[in-house]
Amino acid sequence: MNFERKLLVTGGAGFIGSHVLRLMVKKYPETLFVNLDKLTYAGNLDNLKDLADSNNYAFVRGDIVDEKAVGDLFLKYQFDGVIHLAAESHVDRSIEDPMAFIKTNILGTMNLLNAARDAWKDGFDGKLFYHVSTDEVYGTLGETGLFTEETSYDPRSPYSASKASSDHLVRAYMHTYGMPVVISNCSNNYGSHQFPEKLIPLFIDNIVNNKPLPVYGDGKYTRDWLWVHDHALAIDLIFHKGTTGETYNIGGFNEWKNIDLINELCSIMDKKLDREAGTSAALITYVKDRAGHDRRYAIDADKINKELGWMPTVKFEQGLEKTVDWYLDNSDWLDRIRSGEYKSVYEKQYGKMGA
Ligand code: NAD
Ligand code: TYD
C-alpha cells in the first residue's frame, strides 16, 4: 500500500504513546505509523490491541539506543517525521538506577536525531522531529508562580535532568544543523493504560486490594493533572499546526495537593466498591519522602491556548472517575502486568531484551 506520509512514533506501547497512536492511526488513514518500542517493563502491547488490524500501523520492537537498528529503520521507511515519546519515565526508578535514564533519554534521543539528520541530508523540507518532554525540566515552584516556555531549566532528579538534556540536544540540532524540531513540555498525565507504579493507578490498585497507600512526606506536594487524551490531542495539534522551532507548554489548569487528590480518589473508590465512606482513606500511610522531591509543578498553558486554540476538554473529577471505571473494568489488564504475563509473551515472540 502506498502512503502519503510515514511517521515514526517511539515509545508507542507506553501510556501516552498508546493514546497518541490510538488517536492518530484512526484519524490519518493515509499515513503509515511505525511504532518503535523496546517493550521495557512499561511497554505493553495490550495497550494497542485495538490497532493490531489497522493497515496503516506497524510495530517494530527495538531500542532507540541501538544505532544500527534505528539507522536501518530510517533507511527502510524514509520517514517524513518523528514523534518521540520513548523514555524511562518514573522518577523513583531514576533515583534507583540513573544510568538507564541517561542511556535511553539522552543517548537514545541523540541517536534518533543523528538518524533523522542522516536520512534527511538532501533537505529538511516537509520533515519534522517532535520531541515530547515534561514540565519537570523546569524544576520546582514555591506556593505561587507558573512554568512558562521562558522559565529557565533547573532539573533536580536524574529523570528530569535526562529529559532536560534531551531537550537541549533537540534544540542544538535545530541551531547547528537546521533540523526542523518542535518540543512540548507537559504536566502530569492521568487516565487509562498507565503503568501501576505512578500515583493514580498504583493507589487504585492498592485500594482494590486493601493495601496501604504510601504518601510521600507530608503529602502536600502539588501537581498539575491533565487527562491523557487531552495531551494526545495537543500532540496532534502541535505536530500539524505548531510553529517549527517553538516550544509549547501543556497543562491541565488543574493543581492538586497529593493528599487532596488521594482523598478525592478514596471517596470515588468507596462509592464504586460499595464500601463504607472512609474505608479507602483508612489505608493512607505516610512514608519517608522521595529524595529531592519537587514541591510544586504548575504550567502556564497560555501559549498553546492562544496560538493553537487548545484547551483541556475533561474536568478532573470526571476524568478521575472515568479512570477508576477503566481500571475496575479492565482488571485483566492489571492482572497480566502483576503476573508478568504481558511480558512473557514478548519474550516468546521477540526474545529477551533487557529490563
Ligand atoms: P511510559 O513509561 O508509560 O512509556 C515509555 C515507553 O517507552 C514504553 O513503551 C517503553 O517500552 C518505551 N521505551 C523505553 N525505553 C526505550 C528504548 N530504549 N527504546 C525504545 N522504547 C523504549 O511513559 P509515558 O508516561 O507514556 O511517557 C511518554 C513520554 O512523555 C516520555 O518521554 C515522558 O518523559 C513524557 N511525559 C510523561 C508525562 C506523564 O505524566 N506520564 C508527562 C509529561 C511528559
Ligand atoms: P508520580 O505519579 O510518580 O509522578 P511525578 O513524580 O512524575 O510527579 O507522583 C506524583 C506525586 O505523588 C509526586 O509528588 C510523588 C507522589 N507519590 C506518593 O506520594 N506516593 C507514591 O506511591 C507515588 C508513586 C507518588
Short mmCIF file of C-alpha atoms and ligand atoms in Angstrom, two decimals:
data_model
loop_
_atom_site.label_atom_id
_atom_site.label_comp_id
_atom_site.label_asym_id
_atom_site.label_seq_id
_atom_site.Cartn_x
_atom_site.Cartn_y
_atom_site.Cartn_z
CA MET A 1 0.00 0.00 0.00
CA ASN A 2 1.24 3.49 -0.84
CA PHE A 3 1.08 6.02 1.96
CA GLU A 4 1.05 9.80 1.67
CA ARG A 5 3.34 10.07 4.64
CA LYS A 6 5.32 7.87 7.01
CA LEU A 7 5.82 8.76 10.67
CA LEU A 8 7.98 7.14 13.29
CA VAL A 9 6.46 7.11 16.76
CA THR A 10 8.80 5.97 19.54
CA GLY A 11 7.51 4.57 22.83
CA GLY A 12 4.06 3.90 21.38
CA ALA A 13 3.44 0.90 23.64
CA GLY A 14 3.65 3.07 26.75
CA PHE A 15 0.96 5.09 28.46
CA ILE A 16 0.89 8.34 26.47
CA GLY A 17 2.26 6.85 23.23
CA SER A 18 -0.60 4.35 23.06
CA HIS A 19 -3.14 7.17 23.37
CA VAL A 20 -1.34 9.18 20.67
CA LEU A 21 -1.34 6.20 18.31
CA ARG A 22 -4.99 5.33 19.02
CA LEU A 23 -5.92 8.89 18.09
CA MET A 24 -3.69 9.42 15.07
CA VAL A 25 -3.77 6.00 13.38
CA LYS A 26 -7.56 6.31 13.09
CA LYS A 27 -7.55 9.99 12.20
CA TYR A 28 -4.93 9.77 9.41
CA PRO A 29 -5.59 6.60 7.38
CA GLU A 30 -3.25 7.79 4.60
CA THR A 31 -0.30 7.98 6.99
CA LEU A 32 1.75 4.95 7.98
CA PHE A 33 2.64 4.96 11.68
CA VAL A 34 5.63 2.86 12.67
CA ASN A 35 5.82 2.29 16.42
CA LEU A 36 9.38 1.65 17.61
CA ASP A 37 9.34 0.38 21.18
CA LYS A 38 11.76 -1.69 23.23
CA LEU A 39 8.91 -3.09 25.35
CA THR A 40 10.59 -2.40 28.66
CA TYR A 41 8.57 -3.17 31.80
CA ALA A 42 6.49 -0.05 30.88
CA GLY A 43 5.76 -1.07 27.29
CA ASN A 44 2.67 -3.17 26.88
CA LEU A 45 1.20 -4.27 23.56
CA ASP A 46 -2.11 -4.89 25.34
CA ASN A 47 -2.38 -1.08 25.23
CA LEU A 48 -2.64 -1.23 21.43
CA LYS A 49 -4.83 -4.29 20.91
CA ASP A 50 -7.42 -2.26 19.03
CA LEU A 51 -4.85 -1.18 16.41
CA ALA A 52 -3.49 -4.63 15.63
CA ASP A 53 -5.56 -4.91 12.43
CA SER A 54 -5.06 -1.35 11.16
CA ASN A 55 -3.45 -1.23 7.68
CA ASN A 56 -1.58 1.98 8.47
CA TYR A 57 0.10 0.77 11.66
CA ALA A 58 3.26 -1.30 12.13
CA PHE A 59 5.06 -2.35 15.28
CA VAL A 60 8.81 -2.79 15.47
CA ARG A 61 10.46 -3.99 18.63
CA GLY A 62 13.76 -2.15 19.06
CA ASP A 63 15.90 0.01 21.28
CA ILE A 64 16.33 3.69 20.38
CA VAL A 65 19.86 3.41 21.75
CA ASP A 66 20.73 0.83 19.06
CA GLU A 67 22.37 2.95 16.37
CA LYS A 68 22.23 0.34 13.62
CA ALA A 69 18.63 -0.68 14.26
CA VAL A 70 17.46 2.95 14.23
CA GLY A 71 19.52 3.79 11.12
CA ASP A 72 18.17 0.73 9.29
CA LEU A 73 14.61 1.68 10.19
CA PHE A 74 15.04 5.16 8.73
CA LEU A 75 16.53 3.63 5.57
CA LYS A 76 13.69 1.16 5.25
CA TYR A 77 10.80 3.57 5.78
CA GLN A 78 12.14 7.01 4.72
CA PHE A 79 10.18 8.74 7.47
CA ASP A 80 8.73 12.22 6.97
CA GLY A 81 8.54 12.87 10.67
CA VAL A 82 9.21 11.59 14.15
CA ILE A 83 7.09 11.82 17.30
CA HIS A 84 9.50 10.86 20.04
CA LEU A 85 7.96 9.62 23.28
CA ALA A 86 10.18 6.68 24.23
CA ALA A 87 11.76 7.29 27.59
CA GLU A 88 12.41 5.95 31.02
CA SER A 89 9.71 7.94 32.79
CA HIS A 90 9.47 7.16 36.50
CA VAL A 91 11.25 9.48 38.96
CA ASP A 92 11.57 6.83 41.71
CA ARG A 93 13.29 4.45 39.30
CA SER A 94 15.66 7.25 38.23
CA ILE A 95 16.75 7.58 41.85
CA GLU A 96 17.49 3.83 41.97
CA ASP A 97 19.10 3.47 38.54
CA PRO A 98 20.03 6.79 36.90
CA MET A 99 22.13 5.18 34.16
CA ALA A 100 19.10 3.60 32.46
CA PHE A 101 17.71 7.14 32.13
CA ILE A 102 20.93 8.55 30.73
CA LYS A 103 21.09 5.78 28.15
CA THR A 104 17.53 5.89 26.86
CA ASN A 105 16.62 9.54 27.39
CA ILE A 106 19.90 11.14 26.33
CA LEU A 107 21.76 8.66 24.13
CA GLY A 108 18.55 7.34 22.62
CA THR A 109 17.35 10.83 21.68
CA MET A 110 20.78 11.68 20.27
CA ASN A 111 20.71 8.52 18.21
CA LEU A 112 17.31 9.35 16.74
CA LEU A 113 18.46 12.89 15.94
CA ASN A 114 21.53 11.54 14.14
CA ALA A 115 19.45 9.04 12.18
CA ALA A 116 16.97 11.75 11.17
CA ARG A 117 19.77 14.15 10.19
CA ASP A 118 21.41 11.46 8.03
CA ALA A 119 18.13 10.33 6.46
CA TRP A 120 17.12 13.94 5.71
CA LYS A 121 20.53 15.04 4.38
CA ASP A 122 19.08 16.04 0.99
CA GLY A 123 16.80 18.61 2.58
CA PHE A 124 14.60 19.17 5.60
CA ASP A 125 11.56 20.32 3.58
CA GLY A 126 8.35 18.76 4.90
CA LYS A 127 10.21 17.00 7.72
CA LEU A 128 9.66 17.40 11.48
CA PHE A 129 11.21 15.97 14.62
CA TYR A 130 8.75 16.34 17.52
CA HIS A 131 10.22 15.75 20.97
CA VAL A 132 7.75 15.05 23.78
CA SER A 133 9.05 16.31 27.11
CA THR A 134 7.99 17.12 30.64
CA ASP A 135 7.42 20.15 32.85
CA GLU A 136 9.85 18.58 35.34
CA VAL A 137 12.77 20.10 33.37
CA TYR A 138 11.85 23.47 34.92
CA GLY A 139 12.50 22.24 38.46
CA THR A 140 10.23 23.13 41.33
CA LEU A 141 7.94 26.03 42.26
CA GLY A 142 7.08 27.63 45.60
CA GLU A 143 3.48 28.38 46.61
CA THR A 144 2.97 30.70 43.63
CA GLY A 145 4.06 31.12 40.02
CA LEU A 146 3.75 29.02 36.88
CA PHE A 147 6.22 27.45 34.45
CA THR A 148 6.21 29.31 31.12
CA GLU A 149 8.17 28.45 27.98
CA GLU A 150 10.73 31.05 29.12
CA THR A 151 11.32 29.55 32.58
CA SER A 152 14.98 28.55 32.99
CA TYR A 153 15.71 24.85 33.16
CA ASP A 154 16.52 23.63 36.67
CA PRO A 155 16.05 19.85 36.72
CA ARG A 156 16.51 18.19 40.10
CA SER A 157 16.04 14.44 39.61
CA PRO A 158 18.03 12.10 37.36
CA TYR A 159 14.80 11.70 35.32
CA SER A 160 14.26 15.41 34.79
CA ALA A 161 17.98 16.04 34.21
CA SER A 162 17.99 13.40 31.47
CA LYS A 163 14.85 14.89 29.86
CA ALA A 164 16.35 18.41 30.10
CA SER A 165 19.47 17.15 28.42
CA SER A 166 17.46 15.61 25.58
CA ASP A 167 15.54 18.89 25.12
CA HIS A 168 18.86 20.74 24.81
CA LEU A 169 20.13 18.25 22.25
CA VAL A 170 16.98 18.64 20.15
CA ARG A 171 17.39 22.44 20.16
CA ALA A 172 21.11 22.06 19.42
CA TYR A 173 20.30 20.03 16.29
CA MET A 174 17.94 22.79 15.18
CA HIS A 175 20.55 25.54 15.66
CA THR A 176 23.53 23.56 14.42
CA TYR A 177 22.11 21.55 11.54
CA GLY A 178 18.89 23.40 10.79
CA MET A 179 16.76 20.39 11.72
CA PRO A 180 13.05 21.30 11.94
CA VAL A 181 12.04 20.46 15.50
CA VAL A 182 9.24 21.18 17.92
CA ILE A 183 9.15 20.43 21.67
CA SER A 184 6.33 20.24 24.18
CA ASN A 185 6.63 20.12 27.96
CA CYS A 186 3.59 18.65 29.67
CA SER A 187 2.41 18.29 33.25
CA ASN A 188 1.38 15.02 34.98
CA ASN A 189 -0.96 12.89 32.86
CA TYR A 190 -3.62 10.51 34.16
CA GLY A 191 -6.07 8.12 32.52
CA SER A 192 -6.34 4.56 31.25
CA HIS A 193 -3.32 2.32 30.47
CA GLN A 194 -0.90 4.00 32.89
CA PHE A 195 1.57 1.58 34.45
CA PRO A 196 0.65 0.94 38.10
CA GLU A 197 3.78 2.47 39.57
CA LYS A 198 2.58 6.07 39.14
CA LEU A 199 0.43 7.65 41.84
CA ILE A 200 -3.11 7.25 40.49
CA PRO A 201 -3.08 3.68 39.07
CA LEU A 202 -0.94 2.44 41.98
CA PHE A 203 -3.39 3.80 44.52
CA ILE A 204 -6.44 2.46 42.64
CA ASP A 205 -4.85 -1.00 42.58
CA ASN A 206 -3.86 -0.81 46.26
CA ILE A 207 -7.35 0.27 47.32
CA VAL A 208 -8.93 -2.63 45.41
CA ASN A 209 -6.54 -4.99 47.19
CA ASN A 210 -6.78 -3.30 50.62
CA LYS A 211 -3.09 -2.45 50.59
CA PRO A 212 -1.53 0.66 52.23
CA LEU A 213 -1.43 3.89 50.22
CA PRO A 214 2.14 5.20 50.64
CA VAL A 215 2.01 9.01 50.79
CA TYR A 216 5.48 10.52 50.47
CA GLY A 217 6.50 13.14 53.05
CA ASP A 218 3.75 15.47 54.26
CA GLY A 219 1.54 14.79 51.20
CA LYS A 220 1.37 18.49 50.36
CA TYR A 221 3.32 18.22 47.13
CA THR A 222 1.40 19.74 44.23
CA ARG A 223 1.00 18.51 40.66
CA ASP A 224 -0.99 19.85 37.69
CA TRP A 225 -3.01 16.92 36.30
CA LEU A 226 -4.07 16.50 32.66
CA TRP A 227 -6.36 13.88 31.09
CA VAL A 228 -4.06 11.82 28.84
CA HIS A 229 -6.33 12.06 25.79
CA ASP A 230 -6.10 15.86 26.05
CA HIS A 231 -2.32 15.50 25.87
CA ALA A 232 -2.68 13.30 22.78
CA LEU A 233 -4.92 15.95 21.17
CA ALA A 234 -2.30 18.62 21.96
CA ILE A 235 0.47 16.49 20.42
CA ASP A 236 -1.57 16.02 17.23
CA LEU A 237 -2.25 19.76 17.08
CA ILE A 238 1.36 20.78 17.70
CA PHE A 239 2.67 18.25 15.18
CA HIS A 240 0.36 19.59 12.46
CA LYS A 241 -0.14 23.25 13.35
CA GLY A 242 2.67 24.20 15.73
CA THR A 243 5.40 26.57 14.62
CA THR A 244 8.65 24.80 13.84
CA GLY A 245 11.40 25.64 16.32
CA GLU A 246 8.94 26.52 19.08
CA THR A 247 8.29 25.02 22.49
CA TYR A 248 4.76 24.59 23.85
CA ASN A 249 3.86 24.03 27.48
CA ILE A 250 0.83 21.79 28.02
CA GLY A 251 -1.01 21.69 31.34
CA GLY A 252 -4.37 20.96 32.88
CA PHE A 253 -5.04 24.29 34.66
CA ASN A 254 -5.67 21.81 37.46
CA GLU A 255 -3.44 21.84 40.52
CA TRP A 256 -3.94 19.36 43.34
CA LYS A 257 -2.01 18.73 46.51
CA ASN A 258 -1.32 14.97 46.60
CA ILE A 259 -3.28 14.41 49.78
CA ASP A 260 -6.36 16.22 48.44
CA LEU A 261 -6.24 14.19 45.23
CA ILE A 262 -5.81 10.97 47.23
CA ASN A 263 -8.81 11.81 49.41
CA GLU A 264 -10.89 12.53 46.31
CA LEU A 265 -9.79 9.21 44.81
CA CYS A 266 -10.58 7.38 48.06
CA SER A 267 -14.10 8.73 48.16
CA ILE A 268 -14.71 7.74 44.49
CA MET A 269 -13.35 4.26 45.25
CA ASP A 270 -15.57 3.81 48.33
CA LYS A 271 -18.62 4.53 46.17
CA LYS A 272 -17.51 2.34 43.26
CA LEU A 273 -16.62 -0.58 45.51
CA ASP A 274 -19.71 -0.09 47.64
CA ARG A 275 -17.62 0.29 50.77
CA GLU A 276 -18.45 2.41 53.80
CA ALA A 277 -17.24 6.04 53.46
CA GLY A 278 -13.72 6.36 54.86
CA THR A 279 -12.69 2.72 54.17
CA SER A 280 -10.20 3.61 51.45
CA ALA A 281 -8.83 6.68 53.26
CA ALA A 282 -8.03 4.46 56.24
CA LEU A 283 -5.34 2.87 54.01
CA ILE A 284 -3.41 6.17 53.77
CA THR A 285 0.05 5.68 55.25
CA TYR A 286 2.60 8.47 55.43
CA VAL A 287 6.03 7.18 54.44
CA LYS A 288 9.56 8.55 54.07
CA ASP A 289 9.78 11.29 51.47
CA ARG A 290 11.16 10.82 47.96
CA ALA A 291 14.78 12.11 47.74
CA GLY A 292 14.90 15.58 46.15
CA HIS A 293 11.09 15.64 45.88
CA ASP A 294 9.95 18.65 43.79
CA ARG A 295 7.42 20.63 45.83
CA ARG A 296 5.14 22.00 43.16
CA TYR A 297 4.67 21.89 39.38
CA ALA A 298 2.21 24.17 37.59
CA ILE A 299 2.03 25.03 33.93
CA ASP A 300 1.11 28.23 32.17
CA ALA A 301 -0.54 26.78 29.04
CA ASP A 302 -1.48 30.16 27.64
CA LYS A 303 0.70 29.92 24.54
CA ILE A 304 -0.80 26.69 23.17
CA ASN A 305 -4.25 28.03 24.07
CA LYS A 306 -3.77 31.37 22.29
CA GLU A 307 -1.75 30.15 19.29
CA LEU A 308 -3.39 26.80 18.61
CA GLY A 309 -6.74 27.08 20.41
CA TRP A 310 -6.04 24.05 22.63
CA MET A 311 -7.79 23.65 25.99
CA PRO A 312 -8.27 20.61 28.23
CA THR A 313 -11.67 19.04 27.50
CA VAL A 314 -12.16 16.88 30.58
CA LYS A 315 -12.78 18.15 34.12
CA PHE A 316 -10.57 16.44 36.67
CA GLU A 317 -13.28 14.96 38.90
CA GLN A 318 -14.98 13.41 35.86
CA GLY A 319 -11.68 12.23 34.37
CA LEU A 320 -10.69 10.66 37.66
CA GLU A 321 -13.98 8.80 37.89
CA LYS A 322 -13.62 7.58 34.28
CA THR A 323 -10.07 6.46 35.08
CA VAL A 324 -11.29 4.50 38.11
CA ASP A 325 -14.01 2.90 35.97
CA TRP A 326 -11.45 1.87 33.36
CA TYR A 327 -9.17 0.18 35.90
CA LEU A 328 -12.10 -1.59 37.57
CA ASP A 329 -13.48 -2.74 34.20
CA ASN A 330 -10.06 -3.88 32.98
CA SER A 331 -8.76 -5.82 35.95
CA ASP A 332 -7.35 -8.40 33.49
CA TRP A 333 -5.00 -5.68 32.14
CA LEU A 334 -3.64 -5.21 35.67
CA ASP A 335 -3.59 -8.96 36.36
CA ARG A 336 -1.46 -9.59 33.27
CA ILE A 337 1.00 -6.94 34.46
CA ARG A 338 1.09 -8.28 38.00
CA SER A 339 1.68 -11.84 36.83
CA GLY A 340 4.28 -10.76 34.26
CA GLU A 341 2.21 -12.46 31.54
CA TYR A 342 2.15 -9.33 29.37
CA LYS A 343 5.93 -9.62 29.12
CA SER A 344 6.49 -13.33 28.83
CA VAL A 345 4.54 -13.27 25.56
CA TYR A 346 7.09 -10.83 24.04
CA GLU A 347 9.96 -12.96 25.17
CA LYS A 348 8.47 -15.86 23.27
CA GLN A 349 7.84 -13.63 20.24
CA TYR A 350 10.90 -11.42 20.22
CA GLY A 351 13.44 -12.93 22.65
CA LYS A 352 14.86 -11.26 25.77
CA MET A 353 15.82 -7.58 25.54
CA GLY A 354 16.92 -6.16 28.90
CA ALA A 355 14.72 -4.53 31.53
P1 NAD B 1 5.85 5.13 29.80
O1 NAD B 1 6.96 4.79 30.75
O2 NAD B 1 4.46 4.69 30.07
O3 NAD B 1 6.22 4.56 28.34
C1 NAD B 1 7.51 4.66 27.79
C2 NAD B 1 7.58 3.75 26.57
O4 NAD B 1 8.90 3.89 26.01
C3 NAD B 1 7.37 2.27 26.90
O5 NAD B 1 6.51 1.69 25.95
C4 NAD B 1 8.77 1.69 26.80
O6 NAD B 1 8.78 0.33 26.42
C5 NAD B 1 9.40 2.59 25.74
N1 NAD B 1 10.88 2.64 25.86
C6 NAD B 1 11.59 2.85 26.99
N2 NAD B 1 12.91 2.80 26.71
C7 NAD B 1 13.01 2.55 25.38
C8 NAD B 1 14.10 2.40 24.49
N3 NAD B 1 15.37 2.46 24.92
N4 NAD B 1 13.85 2.18 23.18
C9 NAD B 1 12.57 2.11 22.72
N5 NAD B 1 11.49 2.23 23.52
C10 NAD B 1 11.72 2.45 24.83
O7 NAD B 1 5.95 6.70 29.62
P2 NAD B 1 4.78 7.76 29.37
O8 NAD B 1 4.23 8.16 30.68
O9 NAD B 1 3.90 7.26 28.29
O10 NAD B 1 5.64 8.99 28.81
C11 NAD B 1 5.89 9.14 27.41
C12 NAD B 1 6.72 10.39 27.20
O11 NAD B 1 6.01 11.53 27.71
C13 NAD B 1 8.06 10.37 27.93
O12 NAD B 1 9.02 10.96 27.08
C14 NAD B 1 7.83 11.22 29.16
O13 NAD B 1 9.04 11.85 29.57
C15 NAD B 1 6.82 12.23 28.65
N6 NAD B 1 5.89 12.79 29.67
C16 NAD B 1 5.18 11.95 30.51
C17 NAD B 1 4.28 12.52 31.42
C18 NAD B 1 3.44 11.65 32.33
O14 NAD B 1 2.72 12.19 33.18
N7 NAD B 1 3.45 10.34 32.19
C19 NAD B 1 4.13 13.91 31.49
C20 NAD B 1 4.88 14.71 30.61
C21 NAD B 1 5.76 14.14 29.70
P1 TYD B 2 4.23 10.24 40.19
O1 TYD B 2 2.94 9.66 39.73
O2 TYD B 2 5.40 9.32 40.43
O3 TYD B 2 4.62 11.40 39.16
P2 TYD B 2 5.80 12.54 39.25
O4 TYD B 2 6.80 12.13 40.26
O5 TYD B 2 6.35 12.50 37.86
O6 TYD B 2 5.10 13.82 39.58
O7 TYD B 2 3.98 11.01 41.56
C1 TYD B 2 3.02 12.05 41.67
C2 TYD B 2 3.14 12.64 43.07
O8 TYD B 2 2.72 11.65 44.02
C3 TYD B 2 4.57 13.01 43.47
O9 TYD B 2 4.54 14.17 44.30
C4 TYD B 2 5.05 11.81 44.28
C5 TYD B 2 3.77 11.33 44.95
N1 TYD B 2 3.68 9.89 45.22
C6 TYD B 2 3.37 9.42 46.52
O10 TYD B 2 3.16 10.22 47.45
N2 TYD B 2 3.30 8.08 46.71
C7 TYD B 2 3.54 7.18 45.73
O11 TYD B 2 3.49 5.95 45.96
C8 TYD B 2 3.85 7.65 44.40
C9 TYD B 2 4.11 6.71 43.26
C10 TYD B 2 3.89 9.03 44.21
#
